[in-house]
PDB file of C-alpha atoms in Angstrom:
ATOM      1  CA  MET G  21       0.000   0.000   0.000  1.00 53.00           C
ATOM      2  CA  PRO G  22       1.576   3.378  -1.018  1.00 51.00           C
ATOM      3  CA  ASN G  23       2.427   5.902   1.636  1.00 50.00           C
ATOM      4  CA  THR G  24       0.092   8.864   0.973  1.00 48.00           C
ATOM      5  CA  ASN G  25       2.045  11.076   3.378  1.00 47.00           C
ATOM      6  CA  LEU G  26       4.782  11.302   0.764  1.00 45.00           C
ATOM      7  CA  HIS G  27       2.373  12.898  -1.698  1.00 46.00           C
ATOM      8  CA  LYS G  28       1.024  15.707   0.467  1.00 47.00           C
ATOM      9  CA  ASN G  29       1.242  19.163  -1.030  1.00 46.00           C
ATOM     10  CA  THR G  30       4.186  20.798   0.643  1.00 48.00           C
ATOM     11  CA  HIS G  31       4.893  24.413  -0.180  1.00 53.00           C
ATOM     12  CA  TYR G  32       8.333  25.884   0.165  1.00 54.00           C
ATOM     13  CA  LEU G  33       9.640  29.355  -0.273  1.00 57.00           C
ATOM     14  CA  THR G  34      12.656  29.931  -2.414  1.00 53.00           C
ATOM     15  CA  ILE G  35      15.039  32.515  -1.039  1.00 53.00           C
ATOM     16  CA  LEU G  36      17.548  34.168  -3.280  1.00 50.00           C
ATOM     17  CA  VAL G  37      20.565  35.416  -1.370  1.00 49.00           C
ATOM     18  CA  LEU G  38      21.903  38.375  -3.227  1.00 44.00           C
ATOM     19  CA  CYS G  39      24.852  40.619  -2.661  1.00 39.00           C
ATOM     20  CA  THR G  40      25.317  43.033  -5.521  1.00 35.00           C
ATOM     21  CA  LEU G  41      28.660  42.711  -7.325  1.00 32.00           C
ATOM     22  CA  CYS G  42      30.336  46.064  -7.731  1.00 31.00           C
ATOM     23  CA  VAL G  43      33.544  47.051  -9.452  1.00 31.00           C
ATOM     24  CA  THR G  44      35.439  49.715  -7.560  1.00 32.00           C
ATOM     25  CA  LEU G  45      37.167  52.298  -9.714  1.00 30.00           C
ATOM     26  CA  ILE G  46      40.355  53.612  -8.180  1.00 34.00           C
ATOM     27  CA  VAL G  47      40.955  57.306  -8.710  1.00 33.00           C
ATOM     28  CA  PRO G  48      44.572  58.316  -8.054  1.00 33.00           C
ATOM     29  CA  ALA G  49      43.581  61.128  -5.659  1.00 32.00           C
ATOM     30  CA  VAL G  50      41.175  58.969  -3.585  1.00 39.00           C
ATOM     31  CA  MET G  51      41.725  55.251  -3.086  1.00 43.00           C
ATOM     32  CA  ALA G  52      38.817  53.327  -1.604  1.00 45.00           C
ATOM     33  CA  GLU G  53      39.594  50.567   0.845  1.00 48.00           C
ATOM     34  CA  PRO G  54      38.038  47.403  -0.552  1.00 79.00           C
ATOM     35  CA  ALA G  55      36.040  44.830   1.347  1.00 88.00           C
ATOM     36  CA  SER G  56      34.838  41.313   0.745  1.00 90.00           C
ATOM     37  CA  VAL G  57      31.242  40.523   1.762  1.00 91.00           C
ATOM     38  CA  SER G  58      29.530  37.146   1.961  1.00 91.00           C
ATOM     39  CA  ILE G  59      26.187  35.965   3.284  1.00 91.00           C
ATOM     40  CA  ASP G  60      25.217  32.407   4.162  1.00 91.00           C
ATOM     41  CA  GLY G  61      21.954  30.834   5.278  1.00 89.00           C
ATOM     42  CA  PRO G  62      19.625  27.872   4.836  1.00 87.00           C
ATOM     43  CA  THR G  63      18.743  26.446   1.439  1.00 78.00           C
ATOM     44  CA  GLY G  64      14.991  26.915   1.878  1.00 86.00           C
ATOM     45  CA  ALA G  65      12.285  27.984   4.264  1.00 90.00           C
ATOM     46  CA  ASN G  66       8.533  27.989   4.788  1.00 92.00           C
ATOM     47  CA  ALA G  67       6.177  30.831   5.579  1.00 93.00           C
ATOM     48  CA  SER G  68       6.270  31.530   9.362  1.00 94.00           C
ATOM     49  CA  ASP G  69       9.835  30.162   9.656  1.00 94.00           C
ATOM     50  CA  GLU G  70      12.721  31.976  11.263  1.00 95.00           C
ATOM     51  CA  ILE G  71      16.046  31.688   9.447  1.00 94.00           C
ATOM     52  CA  THR G  72      19.513  32.768  10.539  1.00 95.00           C
ATOM     53  CA  LEU G  73      21.811  34.482   8.065  1.00 94.00           C
ATOM     54  CA  ASP G  74      25.551  34.719   8.747  1.00 95.00           C
ATOM     55  CA  ILE G  75      27.344  37.677   7.175  1.00 94.00           C
ATOM     56  CA  SER G  76      31.113  38.122   6.830  1.00 94.00           C
ATOM     57  CA  ILE G  77      32.785  41.425   6.032  1.00 94.00           C
ATOM     58  CA  THR G  78      36.546  41.289   5.494  1.00 94.00           C
ATOM     59  CA  ASN G  79      38.738  44.368   5.210  1.00 94.00           C
ATOM     60  CA  THR G  80      40.893  43.500   2.196  1.00 90.00           C
ATOM     61  CA  GLY G  81      42.622  46.886   2.237  1.00 89.00           C
ATOM     62  CA  THR G  82      45.978  47.859   3.686  1.00 90.00           C
ATOM     63  CA  SER G  83      44.778  49.933   6.660  1.00 91.00           C
ATOM     64  CA  SER G  84      42.035  49.959   9.290  1.00 93.00           C
ATOM     65  CA  GLU G  85      38.662  51.118   8.031  1.00 92.00           C
ATOM     66  CA  ASN G  86      35.246  51.909   9.468  1.00 93.00           C
ATOM     67  CA  TYR G  87      32.410  49.930   7.881  1.00 94.00           C
ATOM     68  CA  ILE G  88      28.649  50.044   7.780  1.00 94.00           C
ATOM     69  CA  GLY G  89      27.177  46.584   7.216  1.00 94.00           C
ATOM     70  CA  ASP G  90      23.862  47.025   5.438  1.00 91.00           C
ATOM     71  CA  VAL G  91      21.146  44.360   5.033  1.00 91.00           C
ATOM     72  CA  THR G  92      18.155  44.537   2.671  1.00 90.00           C
ATOM     73  CA  LEU G  93      15.252  42.132   3.285  1.00 92.00           C
ATOM     74  CA  PRO G  94      12.018  41.464   1.391  1.00 91.00           C
ATOM     75  CA  ALA G  95       9.073  43.641   2.428  1.00 91.00           C
ATOM     76  CA  GLU G  96       7.323  42.520   5.617  1.00 93.00           C
ATOM     77  CA  TRP G  97      10.205  40.255   6.712  1.00 94.00           C
ATOM     78  CA  SER G  98      11.551  41.264  10.113  1.00 95.00           C
ATOM     79  CA  VAL G  99      14.712  40.845  12.147  1.00 97.00           C
ATOM     80  CA  GLU G 100      14.006  38.960  15.378  1.00 97.00           C
ATOM     81  CA  GLU G 101      17.581  38.780  16.690  1.00 97.00           C
ATOM     82  CA  GLN G 102      21.042  39.890  15.653  1.00 97.00           C
ATOM     83  CA  THR G 103      24.657  39.565  16.742  1.00 97.00           C
ATOM     84  CA  SER G 104      27.008  42.445  16.022  1.00 96.00           C
ATOM     85  CA  ASP G 105      30.549  41.080  16.499  1.00 96.00           C
ATOM     86  CA  GLY G 106      31.634  44.322  18.155  1.00 96.00           C
ATOM     87  CA  GLY G 107      29.609  46.687  15.987  1.00 97.00           C
ATOM     88  CA  GLN G 108      26.677  48.908  16.877  1.00 97.00           C
ATOM     89  CA  TRP G 109      23.276  47.749  15.536  1.00 97.00           C
ATOM     90  CA  ASN G 110      20.727  50.210  14.130  1.00 96.00           C
ATOM     91  CA  SER G 111      17.443  48.290  13.949  1.00 95.00           C
ATOM     92  CA  GLY G 112      15.626  51.075  12.087  1.00 94.00           C
ATOM     93  CA  ASP G 113      18.047  50.982   9.148  1.00 95.00           C
ATOM     94  CA  LEU G 114      19.069  47.296   9.433  1.00 94.00           C
ATOM     95  CA  GLN G 115      22.722  48.317   9.710  1.00 95.00           C
ATOM     96  CA  TRP G 116      25.772  47.667  11.836  1.00 96.00           C
ATOM     97  CA  LEU G 117      28.578  50.190  12.352  1.00 96.00           C
ATOM     98  CA  TRP G 118      32.157  49.192  13.109  1.00 96.00           C
ATOM     99  CA  GLN G 119      34.453  52.092  14.034  1.00 94.00           C
ATOM    100  CA  SER G 120      37.601  50.212  13.073  1.00 94.00           C
ATOM    101  CA  VAL G 121      38.179  46.925  11.260  1.00 95.00           C
ATOM    102  CA  GLY G 122      41.887  46.184  10.877  1.00 95.00           C
ATOM    103  CA  ASP G 123      43.409  45.312   7.534  1.00 93.00           C
ATOM    104  CA  GLY G 124      42.849  41.622   6.908  1.00 95.00           C
ATOM    105  CA  ASP G 125      40.342  41.354   9.773  1.00 96.00           C
ATOM    106  CA  THR G 126      36.812  39.965   9.412  1.00 97.00           C
ATOM    107  CA  VAL G 127      33.639  40.814  11.326  1.00 97.00           C
ATOM    108  CA  THR G 128      30.878  38.212  11.347  1.00 97.00           C
ATOM    109  CA  PRO G 129      27.468  39.528  12.399  1.00 97.00           C
ATOM    110  CA  SER G 130      24.295  37.492  11.972  1.00 96.00           C
ATOM    111  CA  ILE G 131      20.561  38.096  11.848  1.00 95.00           C
ATOM    112  CA  THR G 132      17.611  35.852  12.547  1.00 96.00           C
ATOM    113  CA  VAL G 133      14.782  36.775  10.194  1.00 95.00           C
ATOM    114  CA  SER G 134      11.083  35.990  10.540  1.00 96.00           C
ATOM    115  CA  ILE G 135       9.225  35.135   7.335  1.00 94.00           C
ATOM    116  CA  PRO G 136       5.574  36.273   7.425  1.00 95.00           C
ATOM    117  CA  ALA G 137       2.898  33.567   7.596  1.00 94.00           C
ATOM    118  CA  SER G 138       1.207  35.195   4.606  1.00 93.00           C
ATOM    119  CA  GLU G 139       4.292  34.888   2.362  1.00 91.00           C
ATOM    120  CA  THR G 140       3.662  33.122  -0.935  1.00 90.00           C
ATOM    121  CA  ASN G 141       5.880  30.559  -2.636  1.00 87.00           C
ATOM    122  CA  GLY G 142       8.624  32.079  -4.754  1.00 86.00           C
ATOM    123  CA  SER G 143      12.147  33.435  -4.833  1.00 87.00           C
ATOM    124  CA  TYR G 144      13.181  36.262  -2.529  1.00 88.00           C
ATOM    125  CA  SER G 145      16.297  38.416  -2.391  1.00 87.00           C
ATOM    126  CA  ILE G 146      18.387  39.230   0.654  1.00 90.00           C
ATOM    127  CA  GLU G 147      21.280  41.625   0.168  1.00 90.00           C
ATOM    128  CA  ALA G 148      24.280  42.448   2.357  1.00 91.00           C
ATOM    129  CA  ALA G 149      26.758  45.236   1.651  1.00 91.00           C
ATOM    130  CA  ALA G 150      29.754  46.870   3.318  1.00 91.00           C
ATOM    131  CA  LYS G 151      29.947  50.648   3.023  1.00 90.00           C
ATOM    132  CA  THR G 152      32.826  52.996   3.754  1.00 85.00           C
ATOM    133  CA  ASP G 153      33.235  56.744   3.330  1.00 74.00           C
ATOM    134  CA  GLU G 154      34.583  56.013  -0.148  1.00 72.00           C
ATOM    135  CA  GLY G 155      31.776  53.791  -1.401  1.00 72.00           C
ATOM    136  CA  THR G 156      29.993  50.445  -1.240  1.00 70.00           C
ATOM    137  CA  HIS G 157      31.778  47.112  -1.596  1.00 64.00           C
ATOM    138  CA  HIS G 158      30.023  43.836  -2.283  1.00 60.00           C
ATOM    139  CA  GLU G 159      30.721  40.306  -3.278  1.00 50.00           C
ATOM    140  CA  ASP G 160      27.816  38.911  -5.217  1.00 41.00           C
ATOM    141  CA  ARG G 161      26.530  35.439  -4.598  1.00 40.00           C
ATOM    142  CA  ARG G 162      23.241  34.379  -6.099  1.00 34.00           C
ATOM    143  CA  ARG G 163      21.696  31.117  -5.001  1.00 36.00           C
ATOM    144  CA  ASP G 164      18.234  29.779  -5.495  1.00 33.00           C
ATOM    145  CA  ARG G 165      16.973  28.678  -2.114  1.00 37.00           C
ATOM    146  CA  ALA G 166      14.645  25.701  -2.155  1.00 34.00           C
ATOM    147  CA  ARG G 167      14.095  22.658   0.002  1.00 35.00           C
TER     148      ARG G 167
END
């Protein structure tokens, strides 16, 4: 007798983790300190789930730099918890601020995000960026998220 539990309609959300890839132009008078940014999380989620996203920002420049770590979530998704790895969290702007990240050093904040119960099946984008006084630095990683 076949197992009918295997054939139940199960709906999953697809989450697209997105960090925009930027090319930094170096102007001789002003040299921007580069950064490497990555974001990692689960491969899929359901409506009403909470997922944790781990973000890494590495100062790939040759001197200490202040960074703003910026996160962009789909509309109606909310941050339930966060860790700052020594930075200051601004919940209104979904940003961390680090006053000084040494050359070669990495900060690794994380956020736990709540997906609304009313969310429909599909692909969603989450973006993380590192900003300095000289500009925004990203490493782009696109992944379809499905379970």
